[in-house]
Short mmCIF file of C-alpha atoms and ligand atoms in Angstrom, two decimals:
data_model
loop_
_atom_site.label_atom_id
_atom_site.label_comp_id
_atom_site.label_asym_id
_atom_site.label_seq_id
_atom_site.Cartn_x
_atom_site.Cartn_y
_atom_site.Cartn_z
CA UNK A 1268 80.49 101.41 123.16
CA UNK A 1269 79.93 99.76 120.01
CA UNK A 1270 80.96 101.59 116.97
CA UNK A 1271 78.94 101.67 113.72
CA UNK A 1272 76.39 99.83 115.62
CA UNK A 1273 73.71 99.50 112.70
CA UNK A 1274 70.44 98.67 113.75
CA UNK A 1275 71.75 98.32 117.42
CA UNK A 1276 70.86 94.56 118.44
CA UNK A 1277 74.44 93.99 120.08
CA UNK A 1278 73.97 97.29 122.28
CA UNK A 1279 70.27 96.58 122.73
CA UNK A 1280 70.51 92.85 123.88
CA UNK A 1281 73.46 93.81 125.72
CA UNK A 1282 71.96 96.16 127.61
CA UNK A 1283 68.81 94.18 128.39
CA UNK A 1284 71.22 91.08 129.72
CA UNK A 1285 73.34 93.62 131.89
CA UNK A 1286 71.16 96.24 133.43
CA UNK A 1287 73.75 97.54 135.76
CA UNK A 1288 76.15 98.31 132.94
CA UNK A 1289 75.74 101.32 130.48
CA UNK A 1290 75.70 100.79 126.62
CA UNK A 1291 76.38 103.47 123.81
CA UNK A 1292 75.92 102.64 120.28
CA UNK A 1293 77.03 105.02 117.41
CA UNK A 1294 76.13 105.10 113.39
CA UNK A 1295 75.99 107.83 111.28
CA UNK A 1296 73.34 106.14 109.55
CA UNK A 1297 69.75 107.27 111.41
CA UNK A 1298 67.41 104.85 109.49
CA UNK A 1299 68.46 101.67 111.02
CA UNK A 1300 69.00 102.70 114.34
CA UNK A 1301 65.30 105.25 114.56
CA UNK A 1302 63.29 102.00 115.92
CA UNK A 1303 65.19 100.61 118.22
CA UNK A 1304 66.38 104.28 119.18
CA UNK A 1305 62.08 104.63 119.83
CA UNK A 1306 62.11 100.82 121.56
CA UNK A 1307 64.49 101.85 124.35
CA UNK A 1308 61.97 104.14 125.74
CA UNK A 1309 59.31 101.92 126.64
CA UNK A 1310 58.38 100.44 130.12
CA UNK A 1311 60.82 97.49 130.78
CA UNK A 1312 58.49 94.94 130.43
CA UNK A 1313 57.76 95.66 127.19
CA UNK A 1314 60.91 95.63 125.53
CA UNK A 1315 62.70 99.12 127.38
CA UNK A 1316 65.98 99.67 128.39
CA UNK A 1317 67.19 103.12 130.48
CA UNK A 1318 71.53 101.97 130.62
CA UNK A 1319 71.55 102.48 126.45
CA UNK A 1320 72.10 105.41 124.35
CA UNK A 1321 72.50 105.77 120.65
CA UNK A 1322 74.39 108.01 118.78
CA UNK A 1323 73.96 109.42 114.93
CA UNK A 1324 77.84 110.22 114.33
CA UNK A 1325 80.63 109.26 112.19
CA UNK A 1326 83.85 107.92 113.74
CA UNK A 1327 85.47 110.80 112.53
CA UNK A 1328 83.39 113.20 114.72
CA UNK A 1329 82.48 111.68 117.67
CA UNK A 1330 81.19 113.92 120.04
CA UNK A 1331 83.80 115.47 122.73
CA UNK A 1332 81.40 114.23 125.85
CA UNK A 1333 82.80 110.43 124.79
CA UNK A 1334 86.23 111.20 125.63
CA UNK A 1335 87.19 108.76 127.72
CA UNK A 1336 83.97 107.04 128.65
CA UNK A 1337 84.11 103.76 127.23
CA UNK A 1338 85.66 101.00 128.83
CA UNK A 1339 84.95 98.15 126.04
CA UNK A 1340 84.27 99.33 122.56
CA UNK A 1341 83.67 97.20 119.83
CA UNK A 1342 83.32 97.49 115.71
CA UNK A 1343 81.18 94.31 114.58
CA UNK A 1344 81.33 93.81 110.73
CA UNK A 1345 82.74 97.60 109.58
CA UNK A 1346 81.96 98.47 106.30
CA UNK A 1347 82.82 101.70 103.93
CA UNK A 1348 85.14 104.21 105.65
CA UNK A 1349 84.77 102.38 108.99
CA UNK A 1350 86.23 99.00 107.61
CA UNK A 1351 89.43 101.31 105.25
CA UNK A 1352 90.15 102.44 108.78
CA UNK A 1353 90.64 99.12 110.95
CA UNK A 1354 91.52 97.28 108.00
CA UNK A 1355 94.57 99.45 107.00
CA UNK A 1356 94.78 101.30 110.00
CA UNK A 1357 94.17 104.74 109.57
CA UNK A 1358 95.98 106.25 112.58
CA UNK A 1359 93.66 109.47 112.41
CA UNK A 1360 91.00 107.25 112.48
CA UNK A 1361 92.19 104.72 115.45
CA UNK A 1362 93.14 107.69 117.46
CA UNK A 1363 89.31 109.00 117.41
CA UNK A 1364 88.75 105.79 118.40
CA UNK A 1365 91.26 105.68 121.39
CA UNK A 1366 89.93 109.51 122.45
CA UNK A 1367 86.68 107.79 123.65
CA UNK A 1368 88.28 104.99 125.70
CA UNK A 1369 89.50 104.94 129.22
CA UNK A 1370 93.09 103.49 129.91
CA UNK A 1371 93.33 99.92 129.87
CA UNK A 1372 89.93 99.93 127.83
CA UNK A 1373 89.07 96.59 126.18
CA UNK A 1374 88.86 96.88 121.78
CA UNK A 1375 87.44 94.13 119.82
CA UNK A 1376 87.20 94.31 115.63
CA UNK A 1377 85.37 91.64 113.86
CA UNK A 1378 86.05 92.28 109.90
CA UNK A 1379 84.33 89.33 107.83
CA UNK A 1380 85.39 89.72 104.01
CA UNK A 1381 84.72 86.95 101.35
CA UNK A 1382 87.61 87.90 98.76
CA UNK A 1383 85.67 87.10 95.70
CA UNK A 1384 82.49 88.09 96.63
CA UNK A 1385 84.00 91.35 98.03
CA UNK A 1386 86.21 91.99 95.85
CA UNK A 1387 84.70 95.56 94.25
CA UNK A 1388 84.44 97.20 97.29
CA UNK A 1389 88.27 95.90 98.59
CA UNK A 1390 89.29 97.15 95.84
CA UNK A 1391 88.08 100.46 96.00
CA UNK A 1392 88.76 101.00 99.15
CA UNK A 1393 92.78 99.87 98.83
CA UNK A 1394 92.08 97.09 101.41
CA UNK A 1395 94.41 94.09 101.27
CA UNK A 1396 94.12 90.63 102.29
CA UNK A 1397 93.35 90.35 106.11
CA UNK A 1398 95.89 88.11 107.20
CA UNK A 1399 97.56 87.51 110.05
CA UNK A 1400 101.05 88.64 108.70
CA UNK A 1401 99.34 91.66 107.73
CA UNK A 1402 97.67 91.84 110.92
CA UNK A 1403 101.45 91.38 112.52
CA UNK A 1404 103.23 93.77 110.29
CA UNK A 1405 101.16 96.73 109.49
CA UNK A 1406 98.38 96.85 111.52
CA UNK A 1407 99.83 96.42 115.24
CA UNK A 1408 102.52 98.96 114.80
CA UNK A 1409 99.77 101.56 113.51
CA UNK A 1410 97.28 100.55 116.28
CA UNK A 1411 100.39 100.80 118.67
CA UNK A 1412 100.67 104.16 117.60
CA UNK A 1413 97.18 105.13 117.93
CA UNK A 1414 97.31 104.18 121.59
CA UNK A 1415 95.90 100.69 121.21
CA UNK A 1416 98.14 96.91 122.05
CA UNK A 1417 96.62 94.27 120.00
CA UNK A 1418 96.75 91.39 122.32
CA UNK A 1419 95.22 88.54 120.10
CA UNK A 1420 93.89 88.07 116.89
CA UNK A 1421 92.96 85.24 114.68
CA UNK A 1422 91.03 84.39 111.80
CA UNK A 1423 87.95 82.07 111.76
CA UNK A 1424 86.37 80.42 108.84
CA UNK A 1425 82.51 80.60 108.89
CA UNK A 1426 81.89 77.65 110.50
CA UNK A 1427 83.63 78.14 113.60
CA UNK A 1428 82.44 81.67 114.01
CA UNK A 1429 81.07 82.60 118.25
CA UNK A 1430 77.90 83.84 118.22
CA UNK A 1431 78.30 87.14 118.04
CA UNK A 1432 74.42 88.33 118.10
CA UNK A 1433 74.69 90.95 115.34
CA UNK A 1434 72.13 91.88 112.40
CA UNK A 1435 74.91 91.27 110.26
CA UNK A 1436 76.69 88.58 111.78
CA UNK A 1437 73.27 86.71 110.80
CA UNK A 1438 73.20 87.71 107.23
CA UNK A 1439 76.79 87.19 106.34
CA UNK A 1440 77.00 83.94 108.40
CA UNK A 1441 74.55 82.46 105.93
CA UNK A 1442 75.95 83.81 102.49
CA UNK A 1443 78.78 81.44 102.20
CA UNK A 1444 82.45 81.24 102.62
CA UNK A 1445 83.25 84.25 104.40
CA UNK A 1446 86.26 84.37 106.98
CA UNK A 1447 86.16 86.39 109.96
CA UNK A 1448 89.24 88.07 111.57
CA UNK A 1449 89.55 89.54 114.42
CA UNK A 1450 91.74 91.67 116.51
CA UNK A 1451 91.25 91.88 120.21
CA UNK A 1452 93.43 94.86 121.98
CA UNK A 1453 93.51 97.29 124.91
CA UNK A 1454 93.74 101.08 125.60
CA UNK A 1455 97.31 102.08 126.23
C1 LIG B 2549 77.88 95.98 107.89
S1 LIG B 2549 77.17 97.16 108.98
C2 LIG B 2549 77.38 96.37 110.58
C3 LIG B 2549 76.37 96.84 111.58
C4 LIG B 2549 76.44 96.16 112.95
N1 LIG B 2549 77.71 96.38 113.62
C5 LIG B 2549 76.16 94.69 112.84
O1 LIG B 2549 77.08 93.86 113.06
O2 LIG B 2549 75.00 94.34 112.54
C6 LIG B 2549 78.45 98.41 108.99
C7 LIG B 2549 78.05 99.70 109.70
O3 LIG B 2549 79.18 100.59 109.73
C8 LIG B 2549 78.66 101.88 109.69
N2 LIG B 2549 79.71 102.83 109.28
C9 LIG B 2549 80.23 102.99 108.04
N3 LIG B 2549 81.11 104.02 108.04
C10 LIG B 2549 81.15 104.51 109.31
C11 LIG B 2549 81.85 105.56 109.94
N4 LIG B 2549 82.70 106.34 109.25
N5 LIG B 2549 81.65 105.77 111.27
C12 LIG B 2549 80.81 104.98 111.97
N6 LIG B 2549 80.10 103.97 111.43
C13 LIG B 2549 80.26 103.74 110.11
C14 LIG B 2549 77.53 101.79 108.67
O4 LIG B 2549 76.61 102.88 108.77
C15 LIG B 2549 76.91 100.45 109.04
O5 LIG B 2549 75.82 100.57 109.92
#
């Protein structure tokens, strides 16, 4: 399950590579995801996929037929609401979150901020520095409490980043000095 999903490529590309696994991708925005939402339904061969679903919703009110379902979810460049909630950890927030995972459930966050360029919008949405002492003394304990272990994290400058075959990995990738951390966890 891949949470604010955007236009969908991770799900969608996922999906195609893996055909025996089942993908769900969730946004409450409906532009982005309305063709690729249209491109699923096609014949296989040209371009369809039957194991993906997508989702208009908000993590706040995800539907009650995803408790428990997923058994990886994921949150790829969260922004707005989304990104106040991993990045301070809301536990209201992280426990919707944990509702829709199975036990022993794989999570993996990937926030990339560039400080300057970012500032504005970290600053109106009360988001500090994502280090790793924050990471180590505010956000585990809250994610702890939410039902999730982290059991790595890290930060990457832009050069080292994985490919993580996201619309927006691609855009903020090329638009400079941009950090990436990340949290990997599981469902407790
Ligand atoms: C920067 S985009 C990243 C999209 C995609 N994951 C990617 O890597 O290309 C952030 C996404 O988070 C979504 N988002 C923001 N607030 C959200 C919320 N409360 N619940 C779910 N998704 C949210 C936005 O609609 C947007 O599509």
């Amino acid at each position: 399950m891949d949470i604010g999903t955007g236009d969908g490529r991770f799900v969608y590309q996922s999906a195609r590579r893996n055909p025996k696994k089942f993908y769900i991708g969730i946004d409450p925005s409906r532009k982005p995801l309305e063709k690729i939402s249209e491109k699923i339904y096609r014949k296989p061969a040209k371009g369809g996929a039957a194991n993906v679903l997508f989702i208009q919703a908000a993590v706040e009110d995800l539907p009650a037929e995803l408790d428990g379902v997923a058994d990886e979810l994921h949150l790829h460049f969260p922004w707005g609401s989304l990104l106040r909630a991993m990045a301070t950890a809301q536990v209201e927030i992280l426990r919707c979150l944990r509702k829709v995972c199975c036990v022993g459930a794989l999570l993996e966050v990937v926030m990339g901020l560039d400080p300057v360029r970012d500032r504005s919008e970290l600053e109106r949405l009360e988001i500090p520095e994502l280090s790793l002492k924050h990471v180590d003394e505010v956000l585990r304990r809250a994610y702890l409490a939410a039902g999730f272990e982290i059991t790595e994290r890290g930060i990457l400058p832009v050069s080292e980043w994985p490919e993580f075959n996201t619309s927006w990995a691609k855009r903020l990738q090329q638009s400079g000095n941009r950090p990436i951390t990340y949290l990997i966890g599981r469902a407790v």
